Coordinates of C-alpha atoms and ligand atoms in Angstrom, one line a residue:
X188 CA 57.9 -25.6 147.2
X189 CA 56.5 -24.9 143.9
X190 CA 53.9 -22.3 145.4
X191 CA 56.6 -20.3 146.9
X192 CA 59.4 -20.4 143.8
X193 CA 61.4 -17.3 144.2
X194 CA 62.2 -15.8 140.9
X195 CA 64.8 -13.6 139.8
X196 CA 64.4 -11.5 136.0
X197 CA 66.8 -10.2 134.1
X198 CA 66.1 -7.7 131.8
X199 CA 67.7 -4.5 130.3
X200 CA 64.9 -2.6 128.6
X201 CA 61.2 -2.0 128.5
X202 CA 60.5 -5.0 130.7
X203 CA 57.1 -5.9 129.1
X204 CA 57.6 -9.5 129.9
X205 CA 58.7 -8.6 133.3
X206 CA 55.0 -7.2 133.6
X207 CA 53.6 -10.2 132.2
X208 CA 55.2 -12.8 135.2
X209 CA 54.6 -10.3 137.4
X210 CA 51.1 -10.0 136.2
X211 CA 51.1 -14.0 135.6
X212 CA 52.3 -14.3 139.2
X213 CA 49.3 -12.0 140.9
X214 CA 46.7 -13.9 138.9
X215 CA 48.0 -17.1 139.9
X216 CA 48.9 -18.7 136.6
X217 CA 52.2 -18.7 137.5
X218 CA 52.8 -20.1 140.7
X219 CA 56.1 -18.6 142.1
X220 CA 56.8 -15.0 143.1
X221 CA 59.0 -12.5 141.1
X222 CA 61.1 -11.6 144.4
X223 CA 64.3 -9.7 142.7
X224 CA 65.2 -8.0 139.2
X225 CA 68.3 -7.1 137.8
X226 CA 69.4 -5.0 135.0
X227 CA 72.4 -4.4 133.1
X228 CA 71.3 -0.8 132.5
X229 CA 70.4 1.8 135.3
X230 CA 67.9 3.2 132.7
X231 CA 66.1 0.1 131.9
X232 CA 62.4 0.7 132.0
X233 CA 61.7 -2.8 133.9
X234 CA 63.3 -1.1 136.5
X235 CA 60.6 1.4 137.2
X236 CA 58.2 -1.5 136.6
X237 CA 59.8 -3.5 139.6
X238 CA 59.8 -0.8 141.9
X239 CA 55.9 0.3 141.5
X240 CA 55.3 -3.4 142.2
X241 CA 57.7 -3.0 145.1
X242 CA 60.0 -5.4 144.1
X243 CA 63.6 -5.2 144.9
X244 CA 66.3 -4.0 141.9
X245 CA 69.6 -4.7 141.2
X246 CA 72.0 -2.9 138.7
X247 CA 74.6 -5.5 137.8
X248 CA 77.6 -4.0 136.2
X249 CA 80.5 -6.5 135.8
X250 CA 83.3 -3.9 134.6
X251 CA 82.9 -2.3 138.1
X252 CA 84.6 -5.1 140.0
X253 CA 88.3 -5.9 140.1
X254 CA 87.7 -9.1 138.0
X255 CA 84.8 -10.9 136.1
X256 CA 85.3 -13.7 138.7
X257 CA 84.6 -11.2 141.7
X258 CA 81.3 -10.1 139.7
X259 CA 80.4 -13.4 138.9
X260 CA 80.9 -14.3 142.7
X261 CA 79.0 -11.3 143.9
X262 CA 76.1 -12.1 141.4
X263 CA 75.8 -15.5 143.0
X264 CA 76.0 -15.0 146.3
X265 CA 73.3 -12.2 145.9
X266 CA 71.1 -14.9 144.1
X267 CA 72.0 -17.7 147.2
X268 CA 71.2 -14.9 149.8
X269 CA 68.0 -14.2 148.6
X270 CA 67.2 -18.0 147.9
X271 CA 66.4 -17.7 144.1
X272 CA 64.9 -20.5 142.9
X273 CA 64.8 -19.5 139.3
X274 CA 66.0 -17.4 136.8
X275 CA 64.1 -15.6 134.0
X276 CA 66.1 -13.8 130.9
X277 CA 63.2 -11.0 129.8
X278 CA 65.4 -9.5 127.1
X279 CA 68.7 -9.5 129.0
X280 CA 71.4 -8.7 126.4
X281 CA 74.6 -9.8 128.6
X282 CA 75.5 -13.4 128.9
X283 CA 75.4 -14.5 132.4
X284 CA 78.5 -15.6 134.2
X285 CA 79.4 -19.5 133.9
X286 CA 79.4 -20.1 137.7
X287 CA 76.1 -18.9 137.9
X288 CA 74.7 -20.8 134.7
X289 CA 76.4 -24.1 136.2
X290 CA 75.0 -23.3 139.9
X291 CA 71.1 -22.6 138.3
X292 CA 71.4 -25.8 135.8
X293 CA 67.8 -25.9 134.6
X294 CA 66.6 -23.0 136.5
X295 CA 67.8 -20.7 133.7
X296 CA 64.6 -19.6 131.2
X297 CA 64.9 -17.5 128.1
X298 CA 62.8 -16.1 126.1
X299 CA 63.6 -15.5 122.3
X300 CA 61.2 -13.7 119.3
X301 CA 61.4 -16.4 117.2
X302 CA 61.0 -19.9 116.2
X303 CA 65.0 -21.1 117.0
X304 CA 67.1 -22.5 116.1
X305 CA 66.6 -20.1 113.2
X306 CA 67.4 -16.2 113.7
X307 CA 69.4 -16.4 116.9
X308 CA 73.0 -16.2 118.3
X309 CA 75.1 -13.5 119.2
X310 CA 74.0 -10.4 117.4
X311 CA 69.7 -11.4 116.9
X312 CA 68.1 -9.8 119.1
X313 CA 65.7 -7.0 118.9
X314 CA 64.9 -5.7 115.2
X315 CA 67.4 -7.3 113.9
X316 CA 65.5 -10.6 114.8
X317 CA 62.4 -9.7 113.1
X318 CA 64.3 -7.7 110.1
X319 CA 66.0 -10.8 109.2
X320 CA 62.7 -12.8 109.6
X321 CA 61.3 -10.3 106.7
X322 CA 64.2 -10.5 104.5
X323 CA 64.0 -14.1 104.1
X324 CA 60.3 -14.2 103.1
X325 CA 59.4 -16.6 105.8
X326 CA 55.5 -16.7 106.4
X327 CA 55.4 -16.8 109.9
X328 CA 57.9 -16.3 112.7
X329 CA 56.9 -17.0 116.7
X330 CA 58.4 -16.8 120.0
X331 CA 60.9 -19.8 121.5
X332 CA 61.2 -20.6 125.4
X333 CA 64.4 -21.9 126.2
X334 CA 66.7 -23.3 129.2
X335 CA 69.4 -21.0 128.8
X336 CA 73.4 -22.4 128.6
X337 CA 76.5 -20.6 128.2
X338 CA 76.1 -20.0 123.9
X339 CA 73.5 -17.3 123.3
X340 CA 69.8 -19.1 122.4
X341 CA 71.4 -22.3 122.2
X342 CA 70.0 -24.3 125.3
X343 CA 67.0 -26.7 124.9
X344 CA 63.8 -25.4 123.4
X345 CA 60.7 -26.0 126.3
X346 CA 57.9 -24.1 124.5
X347 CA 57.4 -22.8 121.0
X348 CA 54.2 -20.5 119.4
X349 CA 53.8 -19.7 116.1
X350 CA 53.0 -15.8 114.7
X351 CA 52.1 -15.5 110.8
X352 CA 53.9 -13.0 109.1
X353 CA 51.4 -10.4 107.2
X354 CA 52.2 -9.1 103.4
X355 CA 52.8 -5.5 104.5
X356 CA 54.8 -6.1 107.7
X357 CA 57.3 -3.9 108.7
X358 CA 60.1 -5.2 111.7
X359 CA 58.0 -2.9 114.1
X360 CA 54.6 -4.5 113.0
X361 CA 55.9 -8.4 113.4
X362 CA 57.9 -7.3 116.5
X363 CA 54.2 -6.0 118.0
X364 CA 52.5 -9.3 117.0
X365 CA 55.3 -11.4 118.8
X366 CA 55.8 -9.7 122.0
X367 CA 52.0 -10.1 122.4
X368 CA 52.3 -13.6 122.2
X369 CA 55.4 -13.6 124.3
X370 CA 53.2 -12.2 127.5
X371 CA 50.9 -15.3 126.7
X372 CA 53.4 -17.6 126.6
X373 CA 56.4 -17.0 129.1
X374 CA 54.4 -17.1 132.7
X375 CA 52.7 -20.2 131.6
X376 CA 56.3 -21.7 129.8
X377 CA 57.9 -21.0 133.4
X378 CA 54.8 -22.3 135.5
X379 CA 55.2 -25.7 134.1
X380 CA 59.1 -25.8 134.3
X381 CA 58.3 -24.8 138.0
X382 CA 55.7 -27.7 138.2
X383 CA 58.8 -30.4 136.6
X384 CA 55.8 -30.7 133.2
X385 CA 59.3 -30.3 130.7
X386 CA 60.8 -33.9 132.4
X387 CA 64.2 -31.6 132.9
X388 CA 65.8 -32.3 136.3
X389 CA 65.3 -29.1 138.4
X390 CA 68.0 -29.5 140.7
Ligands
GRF445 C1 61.5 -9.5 123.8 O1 61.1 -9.5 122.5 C2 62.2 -10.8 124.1 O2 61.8 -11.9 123.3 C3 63.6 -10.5 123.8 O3 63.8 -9.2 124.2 C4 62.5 -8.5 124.2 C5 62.3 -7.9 125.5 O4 61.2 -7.0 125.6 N1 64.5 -11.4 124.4 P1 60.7 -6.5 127.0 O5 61.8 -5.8 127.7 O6 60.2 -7.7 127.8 O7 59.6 -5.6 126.7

């Protein structure tokens, strides 16, 4: 089972960490296979990553179905039919729907730019993150791995890294130094929840 984890990302921009599990996943540190990726945004730059590595895309857009519920429930069957095993948040801004957080209990990873539970909730993400990071005068900031639950950043913390924060950093120059830890850090953070090393029950 665990060589053959089938992983789903989400993502809605740039998809640099989508590169990194893909990446992760070809040189065998992670040990599952990115097998679907879904985007809020047609746009979305991960999506033209996923389709060079010839990985099948998804735009999800809830507002274009009659209800939440029917988006929700075409979201999870899509996941069931292609027998995801787990699902990766690479800097998805959307919440996911509750039915498909309760059906993936524990198979849900995030990935957040800093150390939570401080700078996070509804409205850190981004530059904001690292602008607020700067305004405070903290000396270092870092990147959080987290099982993901219905309240934005909230769920519990599997793998943290620390980043110092330089005198003459601007948002754009911490942001740099974080995401580079962030490719580090995610495929190996996901291997081991694959492998059961966090103790959560994986369903
Ligand atoms: C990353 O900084 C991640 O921590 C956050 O969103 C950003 C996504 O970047 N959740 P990318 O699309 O993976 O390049």
């Amino acid at each position: 089972m665990e060589q053959t984890a089938r992983i789903a990302v989400f993502i809605s921009g740039s998809g640099s960490n989508l590169q990194a599990l893909i990446d992760g996943s070809k040189a065998g540190i992670l040990s599952g296979k990115i097998v679907w990726v879904v985007s809020n945004r047609a746009k979305a730059y991960g999506l033209t990553r996923a389709e060079n590595e010839g990985i099948e895309t998804f735009v999800f857009k809830p507002k274009k179905y009659p209800s939440p519920e029917a988006a929700a429930e075409d979201l999870l069957n899509k996941l069931r039919e292609r027998k995801i095993d787990y699902i990766t948040l690479a800097g998805y801004m959307k919440l996911l729907p509750s039915s498909v957080v309760a059906a993936y209990d524990k198979r849900i990873v995030n990935i957040h730019p800093a150390l939570l539970p401080k700078y996070g909730g509804k409205g850190m993400y981004g530059h904001h993150v690292h602008e607020a990071v700067l305004a405070s005068g903290d000396k270092e900031s870092g990147v959080t791995v987290h099982l993901v639950d219905e309240i934005y950043d909230h769920g519990k913390i599997l793998e943290q890294m620390r980043v110092p924060v330089l005198p003459d950093d601007t948002p754009e120059s911490l942001a740099a130094r974080v995401l580079e830890q962030e490719h580090k850090l995610y495929p190996r953070a996901l291997n081991k929840l694959i492998r059961g090393e966090y103790g959560v029950n994986n369903g």
